[in-house]
Coordinates of C-alpha atoms and ligand atoms in Angstrom, one line a residue:
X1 CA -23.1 11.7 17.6
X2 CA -20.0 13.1 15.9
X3 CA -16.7 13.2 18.3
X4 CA -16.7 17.2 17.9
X5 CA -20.2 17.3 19.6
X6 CA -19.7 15.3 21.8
X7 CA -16.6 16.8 23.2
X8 CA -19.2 19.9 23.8
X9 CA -22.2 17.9 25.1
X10 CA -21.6 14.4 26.6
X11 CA -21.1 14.0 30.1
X12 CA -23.1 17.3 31.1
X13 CA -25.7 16.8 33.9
X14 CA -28.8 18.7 34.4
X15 CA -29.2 20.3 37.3
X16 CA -32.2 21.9 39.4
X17 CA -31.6 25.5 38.2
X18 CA -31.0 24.9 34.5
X19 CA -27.4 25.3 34.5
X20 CA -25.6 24.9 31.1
X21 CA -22.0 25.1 32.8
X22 CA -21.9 22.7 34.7
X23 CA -21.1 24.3 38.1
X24 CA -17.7 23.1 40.3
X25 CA -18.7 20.5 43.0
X26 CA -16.5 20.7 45.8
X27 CA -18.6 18.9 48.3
X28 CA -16.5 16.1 49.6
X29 CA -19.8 14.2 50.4
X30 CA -23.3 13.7 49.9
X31 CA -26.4 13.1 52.2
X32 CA -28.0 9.5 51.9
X33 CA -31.6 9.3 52.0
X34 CA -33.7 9.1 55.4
X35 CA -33.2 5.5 55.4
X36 CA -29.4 5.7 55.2
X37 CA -29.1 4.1 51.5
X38 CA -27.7 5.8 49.0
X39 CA -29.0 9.2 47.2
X40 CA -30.1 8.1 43.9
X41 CA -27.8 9.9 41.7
X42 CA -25.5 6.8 43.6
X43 CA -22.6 9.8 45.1
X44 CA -21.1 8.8 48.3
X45 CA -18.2 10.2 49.0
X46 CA -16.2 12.4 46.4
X47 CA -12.5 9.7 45.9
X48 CA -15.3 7.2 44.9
X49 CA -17.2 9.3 42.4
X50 CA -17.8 13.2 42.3
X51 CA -20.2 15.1 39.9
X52 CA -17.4 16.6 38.1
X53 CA -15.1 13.4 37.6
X54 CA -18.3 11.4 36.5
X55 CA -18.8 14.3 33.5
X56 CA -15.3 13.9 32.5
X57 CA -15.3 10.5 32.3
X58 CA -18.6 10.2 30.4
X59 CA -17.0 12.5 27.9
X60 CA -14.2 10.8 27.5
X61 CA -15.3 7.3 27.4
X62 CA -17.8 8.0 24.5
X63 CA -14.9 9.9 22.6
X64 CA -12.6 7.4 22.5
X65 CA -15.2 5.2 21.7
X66 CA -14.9 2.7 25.1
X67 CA -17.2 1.8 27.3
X68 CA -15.8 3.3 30.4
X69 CA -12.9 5.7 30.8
X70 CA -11.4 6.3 34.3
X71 CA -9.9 9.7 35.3
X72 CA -6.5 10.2 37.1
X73 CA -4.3 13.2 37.8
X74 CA -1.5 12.8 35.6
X75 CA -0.6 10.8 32.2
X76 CA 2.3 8.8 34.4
X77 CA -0.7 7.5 37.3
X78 CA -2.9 6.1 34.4
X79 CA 0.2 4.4 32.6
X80 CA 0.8 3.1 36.6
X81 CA -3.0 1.9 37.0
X82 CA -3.0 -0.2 33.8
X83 CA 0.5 -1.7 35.2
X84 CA -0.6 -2.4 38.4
X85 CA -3.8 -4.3 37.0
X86 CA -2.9 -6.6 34.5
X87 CA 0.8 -7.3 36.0
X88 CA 1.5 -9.5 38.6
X89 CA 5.0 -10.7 40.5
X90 CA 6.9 -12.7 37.9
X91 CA 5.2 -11.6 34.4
X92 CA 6.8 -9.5 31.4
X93 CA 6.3 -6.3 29.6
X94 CA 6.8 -5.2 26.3
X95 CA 7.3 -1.6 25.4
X96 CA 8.9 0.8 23.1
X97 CA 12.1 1.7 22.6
X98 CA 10.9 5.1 21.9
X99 CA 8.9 5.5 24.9
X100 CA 7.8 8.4 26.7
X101 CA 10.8 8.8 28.3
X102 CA 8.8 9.5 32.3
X103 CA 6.8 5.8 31.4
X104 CA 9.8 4.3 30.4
X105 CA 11.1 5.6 34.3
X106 CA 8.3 4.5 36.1
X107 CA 8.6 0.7 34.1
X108 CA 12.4 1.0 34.9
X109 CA 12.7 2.0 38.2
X110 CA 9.4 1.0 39.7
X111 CA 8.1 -1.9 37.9
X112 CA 11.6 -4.3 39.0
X113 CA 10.3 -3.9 42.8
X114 CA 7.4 -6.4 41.7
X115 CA 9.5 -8.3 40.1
X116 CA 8.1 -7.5 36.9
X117 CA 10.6 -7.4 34.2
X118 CA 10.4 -6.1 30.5
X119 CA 12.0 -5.1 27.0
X120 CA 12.1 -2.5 24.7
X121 CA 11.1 -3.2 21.5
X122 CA 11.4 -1.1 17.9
X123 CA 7.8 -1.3 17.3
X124 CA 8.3 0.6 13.5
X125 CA 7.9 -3.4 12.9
X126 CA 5.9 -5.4 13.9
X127 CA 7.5 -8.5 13.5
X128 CA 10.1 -7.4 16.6
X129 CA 7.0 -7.8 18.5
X130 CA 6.5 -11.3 17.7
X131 CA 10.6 -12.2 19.0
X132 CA 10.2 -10.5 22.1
X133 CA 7.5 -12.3 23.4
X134 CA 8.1 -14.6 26.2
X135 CA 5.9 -17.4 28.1
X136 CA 5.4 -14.4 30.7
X137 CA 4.1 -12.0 29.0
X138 CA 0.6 -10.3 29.6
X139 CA 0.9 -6.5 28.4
X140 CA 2.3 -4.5 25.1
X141 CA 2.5 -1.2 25.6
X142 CA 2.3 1.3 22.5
X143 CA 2.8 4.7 21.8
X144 CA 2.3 6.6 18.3
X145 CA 3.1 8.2 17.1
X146 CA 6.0 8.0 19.4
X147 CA 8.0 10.6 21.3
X148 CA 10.1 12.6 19.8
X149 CA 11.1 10.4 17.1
X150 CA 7.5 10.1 15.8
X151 CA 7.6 6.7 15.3
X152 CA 4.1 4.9 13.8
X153 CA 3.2 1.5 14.9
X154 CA 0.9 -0.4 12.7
X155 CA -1.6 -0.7 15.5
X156 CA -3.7 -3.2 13.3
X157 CA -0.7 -5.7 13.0
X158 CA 0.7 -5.4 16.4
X159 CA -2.9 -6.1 17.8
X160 CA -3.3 -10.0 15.9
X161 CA 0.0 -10.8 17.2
X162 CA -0.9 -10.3 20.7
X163 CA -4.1 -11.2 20.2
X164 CA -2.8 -14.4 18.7
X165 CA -0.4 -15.0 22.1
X166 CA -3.5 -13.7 24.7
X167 CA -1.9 -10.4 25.3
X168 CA -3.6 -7.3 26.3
X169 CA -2.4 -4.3 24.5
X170 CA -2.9 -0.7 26.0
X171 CA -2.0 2.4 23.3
X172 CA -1.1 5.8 24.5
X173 CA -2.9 8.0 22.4
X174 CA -1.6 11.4 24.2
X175 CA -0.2 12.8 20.6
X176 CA -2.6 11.6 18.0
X177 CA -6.3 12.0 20.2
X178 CA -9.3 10.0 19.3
X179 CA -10.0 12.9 16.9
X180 CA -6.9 10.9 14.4
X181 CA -6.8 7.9 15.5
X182 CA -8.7 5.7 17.2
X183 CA -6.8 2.6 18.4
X184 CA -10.2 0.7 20.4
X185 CA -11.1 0.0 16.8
X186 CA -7.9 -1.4 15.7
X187 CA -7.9 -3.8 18.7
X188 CA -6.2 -2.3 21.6
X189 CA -7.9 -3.2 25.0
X190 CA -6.9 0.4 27.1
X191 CA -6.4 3.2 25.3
X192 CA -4.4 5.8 27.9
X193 CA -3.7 9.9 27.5
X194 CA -1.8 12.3 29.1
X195 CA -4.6 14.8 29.5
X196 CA -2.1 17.4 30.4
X197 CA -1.5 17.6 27.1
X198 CA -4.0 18.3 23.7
X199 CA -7.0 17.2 25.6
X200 CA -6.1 20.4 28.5
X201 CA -4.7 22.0 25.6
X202 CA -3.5 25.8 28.0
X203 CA -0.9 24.0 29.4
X204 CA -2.9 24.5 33.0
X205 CA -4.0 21.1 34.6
X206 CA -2.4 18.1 34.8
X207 CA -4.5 14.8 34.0
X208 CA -4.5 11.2 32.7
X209 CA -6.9 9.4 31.8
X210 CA -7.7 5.1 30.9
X211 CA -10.1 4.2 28.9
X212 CA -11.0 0.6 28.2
X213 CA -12.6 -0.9 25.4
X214 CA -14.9 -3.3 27.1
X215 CA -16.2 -3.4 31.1
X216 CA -14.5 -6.6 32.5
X217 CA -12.6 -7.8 35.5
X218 CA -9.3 -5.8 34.3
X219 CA -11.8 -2.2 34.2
X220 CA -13.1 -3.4 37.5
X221 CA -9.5 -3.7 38.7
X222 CA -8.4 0.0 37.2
X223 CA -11.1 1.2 39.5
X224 CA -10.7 -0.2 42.2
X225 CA -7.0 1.0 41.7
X226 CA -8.1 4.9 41.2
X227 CA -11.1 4.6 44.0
X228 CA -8.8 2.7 46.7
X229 CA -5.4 3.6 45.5
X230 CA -6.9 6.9 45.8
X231 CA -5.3 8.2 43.1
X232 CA -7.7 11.0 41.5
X233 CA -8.2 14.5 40.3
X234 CA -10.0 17.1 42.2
X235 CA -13.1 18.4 40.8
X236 CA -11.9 21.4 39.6
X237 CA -9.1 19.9 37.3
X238 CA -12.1 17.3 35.8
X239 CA -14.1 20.5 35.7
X240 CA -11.4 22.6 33.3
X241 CA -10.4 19.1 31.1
X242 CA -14.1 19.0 30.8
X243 CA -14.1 22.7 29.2
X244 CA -10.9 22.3 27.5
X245 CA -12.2 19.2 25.7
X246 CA -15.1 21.7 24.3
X247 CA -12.8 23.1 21.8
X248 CA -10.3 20.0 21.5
X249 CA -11.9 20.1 17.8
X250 CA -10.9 23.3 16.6
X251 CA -7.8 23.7 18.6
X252 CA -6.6 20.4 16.8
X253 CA -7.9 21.4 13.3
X254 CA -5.6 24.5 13.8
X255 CA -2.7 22.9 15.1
X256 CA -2.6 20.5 12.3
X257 CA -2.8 23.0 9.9
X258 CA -0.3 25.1 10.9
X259 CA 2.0 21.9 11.6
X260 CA 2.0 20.9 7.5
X261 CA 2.4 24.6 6.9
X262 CA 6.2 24.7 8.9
X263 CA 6.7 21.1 8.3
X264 CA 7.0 22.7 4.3
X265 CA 9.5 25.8 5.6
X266 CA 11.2 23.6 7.7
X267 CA 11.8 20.6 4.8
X268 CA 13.8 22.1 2.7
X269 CA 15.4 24.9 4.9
X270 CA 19.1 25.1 4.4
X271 CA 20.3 24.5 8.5
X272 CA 17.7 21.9 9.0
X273 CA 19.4 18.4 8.3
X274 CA 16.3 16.1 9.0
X275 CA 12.7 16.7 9.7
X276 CA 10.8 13.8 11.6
X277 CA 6.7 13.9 10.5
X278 CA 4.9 11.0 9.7
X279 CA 2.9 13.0 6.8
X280 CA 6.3 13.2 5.1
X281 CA 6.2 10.7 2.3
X282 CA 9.9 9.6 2.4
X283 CA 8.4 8.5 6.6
X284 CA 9.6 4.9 6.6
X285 CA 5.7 4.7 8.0
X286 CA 4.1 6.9 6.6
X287 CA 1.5 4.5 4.8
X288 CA 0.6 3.2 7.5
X289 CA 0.2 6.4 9.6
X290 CA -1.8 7.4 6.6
X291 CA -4.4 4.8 7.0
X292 CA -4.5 4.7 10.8
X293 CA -4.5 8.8 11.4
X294 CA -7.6 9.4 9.0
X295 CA -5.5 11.1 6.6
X296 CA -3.8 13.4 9.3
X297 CA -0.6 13.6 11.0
X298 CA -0.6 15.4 14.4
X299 CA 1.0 18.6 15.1
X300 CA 4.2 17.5 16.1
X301 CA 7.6 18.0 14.6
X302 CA 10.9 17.0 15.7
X303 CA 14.0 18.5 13.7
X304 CA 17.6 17.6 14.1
X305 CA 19.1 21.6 13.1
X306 CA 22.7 21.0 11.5
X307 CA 25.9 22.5 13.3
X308 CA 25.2 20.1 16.5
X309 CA 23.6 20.9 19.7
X310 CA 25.3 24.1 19.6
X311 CA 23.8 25.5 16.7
X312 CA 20.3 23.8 17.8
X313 CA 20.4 25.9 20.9
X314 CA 21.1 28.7 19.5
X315 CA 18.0 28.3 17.4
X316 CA 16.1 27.9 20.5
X317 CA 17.1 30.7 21.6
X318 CA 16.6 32.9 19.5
X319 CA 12.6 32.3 18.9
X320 CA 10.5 34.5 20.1
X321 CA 7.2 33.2 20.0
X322 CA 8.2 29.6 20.4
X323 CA 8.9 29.7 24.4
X324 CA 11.5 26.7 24.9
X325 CA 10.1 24.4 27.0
X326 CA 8.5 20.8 27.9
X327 CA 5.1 19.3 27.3
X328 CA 2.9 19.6 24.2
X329 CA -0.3 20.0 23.2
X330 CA -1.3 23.3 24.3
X331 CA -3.1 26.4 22.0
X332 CA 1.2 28.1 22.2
X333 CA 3.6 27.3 20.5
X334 CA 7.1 25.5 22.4
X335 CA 10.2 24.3 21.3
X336 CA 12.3 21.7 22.8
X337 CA 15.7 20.3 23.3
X338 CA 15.1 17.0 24.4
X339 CA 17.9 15.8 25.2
X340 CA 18.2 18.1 28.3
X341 CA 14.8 16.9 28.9
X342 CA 15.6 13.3 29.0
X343 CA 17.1 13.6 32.3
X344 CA 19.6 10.4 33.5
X345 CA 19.0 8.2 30.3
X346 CA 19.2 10.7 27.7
X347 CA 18.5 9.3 24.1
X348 CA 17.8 11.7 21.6
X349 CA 20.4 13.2 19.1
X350 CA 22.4 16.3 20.8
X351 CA 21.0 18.4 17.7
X352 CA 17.2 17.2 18.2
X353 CA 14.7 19.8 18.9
X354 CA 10.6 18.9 18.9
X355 CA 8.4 21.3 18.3
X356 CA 4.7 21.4 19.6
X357 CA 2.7 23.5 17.0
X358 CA 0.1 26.1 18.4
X359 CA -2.8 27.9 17.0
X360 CA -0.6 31.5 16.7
X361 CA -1.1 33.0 13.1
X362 CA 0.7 30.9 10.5
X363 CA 2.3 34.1 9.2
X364 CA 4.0 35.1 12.5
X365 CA 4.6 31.1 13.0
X366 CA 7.2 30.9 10.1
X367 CA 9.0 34.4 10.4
X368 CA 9.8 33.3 13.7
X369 CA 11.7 30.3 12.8
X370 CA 13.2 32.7 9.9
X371 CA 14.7 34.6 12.6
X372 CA 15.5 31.4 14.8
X373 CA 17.9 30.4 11.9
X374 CA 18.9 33.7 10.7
X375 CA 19.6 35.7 14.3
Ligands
PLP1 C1 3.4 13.9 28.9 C2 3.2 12.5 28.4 C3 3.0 11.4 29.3 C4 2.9 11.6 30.8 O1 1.9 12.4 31.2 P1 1.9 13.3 32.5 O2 0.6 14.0 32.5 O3 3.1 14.3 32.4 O4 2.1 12.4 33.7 C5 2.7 10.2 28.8 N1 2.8 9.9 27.4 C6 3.0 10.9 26.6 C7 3.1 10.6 25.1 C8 3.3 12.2 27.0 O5 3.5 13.2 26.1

């Protein structure tokens, strides 16, 4: 089935009254049959498995296109699983330079106390890849388009060199979705979301999610780390994700459609001195992003405004439908200044602001930003 039906379908289970909502399961646990073995839809206890977690992951593992997907309550904790499983005391990591700036603290801050060390990497080429390797080495992580600089990686080309040195790969999808690009057919091992993001799409629940390519000793590892580590969502945040991804489809479509529409305003506008979209053609990727996003770009933007922070603020401000804040993904519209955002290690130019496009009327989109520049 196509990915838009199965983001309505997959995953839901019958049950005895002919539900087609699947209802919220909050039991904790589940009666065993009179010989004490296990009731034979296999539920135990709900940090093992819960109906509503099992629904989501379904969904999610047959979207991506993997054979098993693992739930987790935020985009950071499945990052942290995939870390914990494939690194050991004494290997190396490879990400980024333009990472996610809250992965790029967790590898920074927590990874060191397992003596795990790594490197940041410009990933726009590949061939950077190939110098940073070291006899240690056991996981790449990827990111793109990246954030907010929307990088592209050329996952293709990235994946035969590690594949060429025995490394695994893991790709977070969070911006593109498997709707654009699907990085388990590119060769990447774990694909990894925020969930909080397009995939929750109201800005209401945060979530992560892993989902690997093939069932192995590493996707035995990731759940052992989620059932043990007992690091999971409740069944009410797998039940929402599971309803949000219903209408990831048309949410997208929208968003993307509005996105080229103020990528156009914004491209030639007078105060804006660069716009940062891989469907640009003067992208230094944006061949490559191209072939890899299906012919689609996202609906993120980042702008640097001219006149400095100052005047990139004031810009800010001065939207109306646009609320200024973090995170991405959902069906309204934000702004952001992200270098406030960055917290200790800021990196972004003081004049950057990204933009997360909603599914608002085009119309009332672009006179905002007219009165953003002119107010
Ligand atoms: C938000 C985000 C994350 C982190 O996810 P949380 O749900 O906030 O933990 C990771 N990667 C990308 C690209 C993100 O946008």
């Amino acid at each position: 089935m196509h990915p838009d039906t199965l983001s309505v379908h997959a995953g839901n289970m019958e049950d005895l009254i002919g539900s087609i909502v699947p209802p919220i399961n909050l039991s904790t646990t589940f009666e065993r049959n009179k010989d004490g073995v296990i009731g034979g839809k296999g539920f135990i206890y709900s940090r093992m498995d819960n109906p509503n977690r099992r629904s989501l992951e379904i969904k999610l593992a047959l979207l991506e296109g993997g054979e098993e997907a693992f739930a987790f309550p935020s985009g950071n904790s499945a990052a942290l699983a995939i870390a914990e499983t494939v690194l050991e005391p004494g290997t190396h990591l490879i990400m980024p330079d333009d990472c996610y700036h809250g992965i790029a603290a967790m590898i920074r801050n927590l990874l060191p106390r397992w003596k795990v060390s790594h490197t940041e990497v410009n990933m726009s080429d590949a061939h950077n890849l190939e110098n940073a390797i070291q006899k240690n080495t056991r996981l790449v992580l990827l990111e793109t388009p990246s954030n907010p600089l929307l990088k592209i990686t050329d996952i293709s080309a990235v994946a035969s060199i590690a594949k060429a040195n025995g490394i695994l790969l893991a790709c977070d999808n969070t911006w593109a979705t498997p709707l654009i690009q699907r990085p388990l057919e590119m060769g990447i091992d774990l694909v990894f979301h925020s969930s909080t993001k397009f995939f929750g799409g109201h800005s209401d629940i945060l979530g992560g999610v892993v989902i690997v390519k093939k069932r192995n000793e590493i996707s035995q590892r990731i759940r052992e780390f989620q059932v043990v580590g007992g690091v999971v969502p409740s069944p009410f945040d797998c039940w929402l994700l599971n309803r949000s991804l219903s209408t990831l489809s048309i949410r997208l479509e929208r968003q993307v459609k509005n996105a080229l529409q103020i990528v156009e305003f914004l491209k030639t506008h007078p105060k804006v001195e660069k716009v940062y979209y891989p469907g640009l053609p003067d992208h230094p990727n944006h061949l490559i992003a191209k072939k890899q996003m299906n012919g689609n770009f996202g609906s993120m933007i980042s702008i640097q405004v001219k006149g400095g922070e100052k005047e990139a603020m004031r810009f800010a401000a001065n939207l109306e439908i646009f609320k200024h804040a973090t995170s991405l993904g959902g069906v309204e519209s934000l702004v952001e200044h992200r270098r406030t955002a960055e917290g200790m290690v800021p990196k972004s130019p003081d004049n950057l602001l990204r933009i997360s496009v909603g599914i608002e009327y085009i119309d009332d989109l672009i006179d905002d930003l007219k009165k953003g520049f002119s107010g």
